[in-house]
Coordinates of C-alpha atoms in Angstrom, one line a residue:
X295 CA -20.8 17.0 3.2
X296 CA -20.7 20.1 0.9
X297 CA -17.0 19.5 0.2
X298 CA -17.7 15.9 -0.7
X299 CA -20.5 16.9 -3.1
X300 CA -18.1 19.4 -4.7
X301 CA -15.6 16.5 -5.2
X302 CA -18.3 14.4 -6.8
X303 CA -19.5 17.2 -9.0
X304 CA -15.9 18.1 -9.9
X305 CA -15.2 14.6 -11.0
X306 CA -18.4 14.6 -13.1
X307 CA -17.4 17.9 -14.7
X308 CA -13.9 16.6 -15.4
X309 CA -15.4 13.5 -17.0
X310 CA -17.7 15.7 -19.1
X311 CA -14.7 17.9 -20.1
X312 CA -12.7 14.8 -21.2
X313 CA -15.7 13.4 -23.1
X314 CA -16.2 16.6 -25.1
X315 CA -12.5 17.2 -25.7
X316 CA -11.6 13.7 -26.8
X317 CA -15.0 12.7 -28.2
X318 CA -15.3 9.6 -26.0
X319 CA -18.5 7.6 -26.7
X320 CA -19.1 7.3 -22.9
X321 CA -21.1 9.7 -20.8
X322 CA -19.1 12.3 -18.9
X323 CA -20.4 11.3 -15.4
X324 CA -19.3 7.7 -16.0
X325 CA -15.8 8.8 -16.9
X326 CA -15.8 11.1 -13.9
X327 CA -16.8 8.3 -11.5
X328 CA -14.2 6.1 -13.0
X329 CA -11.6 8.8 -12.4
X330 CA -12.8 9.2 -8.8
X331 CA -12.6 5.4 -8.2
X332 CA -9.1 5.4 -9.7
X333 CA -8.0 8.3 -7.6
X334 CA -9.4 6.7 -4.4
X335 CA -7.8 3.4 -5.3
X336 CA -4.4 5.0 -5.8
X337 CA -4.8 7.0 -2.6
X338 CA -5.7 3.9 -0.6
X339 CA -2.7 2.0 -2.0
X340 CA -0.2 4.8 -1.2
X341 CA -1.5 5.7 2.3
X342 CA -2.8 2.3 3.3
X343 CA -6.0 3.9 4.5
X344 CA -9.6 3.0 3.7
X345 CA -10.5 3.5 0.1
X346 CA -13.3 5.9 0.8
X347 CA -12.3 9.0 2.9
X348 CA -14.5 9.9 5.8
X349 CA -15.9 13.1 4.2
X350 CA -17.1 11.2 1.2
X351 CA -19.0 8.5 3.1
X352 CA -22.1 10.6 4.2
X353 CA -22.4 12.0 0.7
X354 CA -22.2 8.6 -1.0
X355 CA -24.6 7.1 1.5
X356 CA -27.2 9.8 0.9
X357 CA -26.9 9.4 -2.8
X358 CA -27.2 5.6 -2.5
X359 CA -30.3 6.0 -0.2
X360 CA -32.0 8.1 -2.9
X361 CA -30.8 6.1 -5.9
X362 CA -34.3 5.5 -7.0
X363 CA -34.8 9.1 -7.8
X364 CA -31.6 9.1 -9.9
X365 CA -33.3 6.7 -12.4
X366 CA -36.2 9.1 -13.1
X367 CA -34.3 11.1 -15.7
X368 CA -33.3 7.9 -17.5
X369 CA -36.9 6.7 -17.5
X370 CA -38.1 10.1 -18.9
X371 CA -35.4 9.9 -21.5
X372 CA -36.6 6.5 -22.6
X373 CA -40.2 7.8 -22.9
X374 CA -39.0 10.8 -24.8
X375 CA -37.2 8.6 -27.3
X376 CA -40.1 6.1 -27.7
X377 CA -40.1 6.7 -31.5
X378 CA -36.5 5.7 -31.9
X379 CA -37.0 2.7 -29.6
X380 CA -40.1 1.6 -31.6
X381 CA -38.1 2.0 -34.9
X382 CA -34.9 0.2 -33.6
X383 CA -36.4 -2.3 -31.2
X384 CA -34.6 -5.4 -32.6
X385 CA -31.0 -4.0 -32.3
X386 CA -31.8 -2.7 -28.8
X387 CA -33.1 -6.1 -27.6
X388 CA -30.1 -7.9 -29.1
X389 CA -27.7 -5.4 -27.5
X390 CA -29.4 -5.6 -24.1
X391 CA -29.6 -9.4 -24.2
X392 CA -26.1 -9.9 -25.5
X393 CA -24.5 -7.5 -22.9
X394 CA -26.5 -9.3 -20.1
X395 CA -25.3 -12.7 -21.2
X396 CA -21.7 -11.4 -21.7
X397 CA -21.8 -9.8 -18.2
X398 CA -23.0 -13.1 -16.6
X399 CA -20.3 -15.1 -18.4
X400 CA -17.5 -12.7 -17.4
X401 CA -18.8 -12.6 -13.8
X402 CA -18.8 -16.5 -13.7
X403 CA -15.3 -16.6 -15.1
X404 CA -14.0 -14.1 -12.5
X405 CA -15.7 -16.0 -9.7
X406 CA -14.2 -19.2 -11.0
X407 CA -10.7 -17.7 -11.0
X408 CA -10.9 -15.8 -7.8
X409 CA -12.8 -18.1 -5.4
X410 CA -10.2 -20.8 -5.2
X411 CA -7.5 -18.2 -4.5
X412 CA -9.5 -16.5 -1.7
X413 CA -10.6 -19.6 0.1
X414 CA -9.8 -19.8 3.8
X415 CA -8.9 -23.4 3.6
X416 CA -5.5 -23.9 1.8
X417 CA -6.6 -27.4 0.6
X418 CA -9.4 -25.7 -1.4
X419 CA -6.9 -23.4 -3.2
X420 CA -5.0 -26.2 -4.7
X421 CA -8.0 -28.3 -5.7
X422 CA -10.1 -25.6 -7.3
X423 CA -13.8 -25.5 -7.2
X424 CA -15.7 -28.7 -6.5

């Protein structure tokens, strides 16, 4: 598990390095996790193995089991920025509501396109969704 945590922290560090070097408006850990997912996907495609290597599974499972704790810093950050939130509440509400609606619409479209293609019954694939 220590080697897996080093991989996760290394990806986070690489993401942070890319963010600061190229001034990306995305947090470094998000870039790092995207790079990790990309690397694991490429590895799985090349080797034909499971996408998640065995050493990463226990580390990932322990992080997921304690995910609630990972939201504490975000909550503290929101409280710390209460003045900004109070001042800019309308754009924040519009952005959150808009992104939620957009996410739901994109999810519905993806489901609409993929479900008929993944149906076990070949007749369902040709007819689309009922």
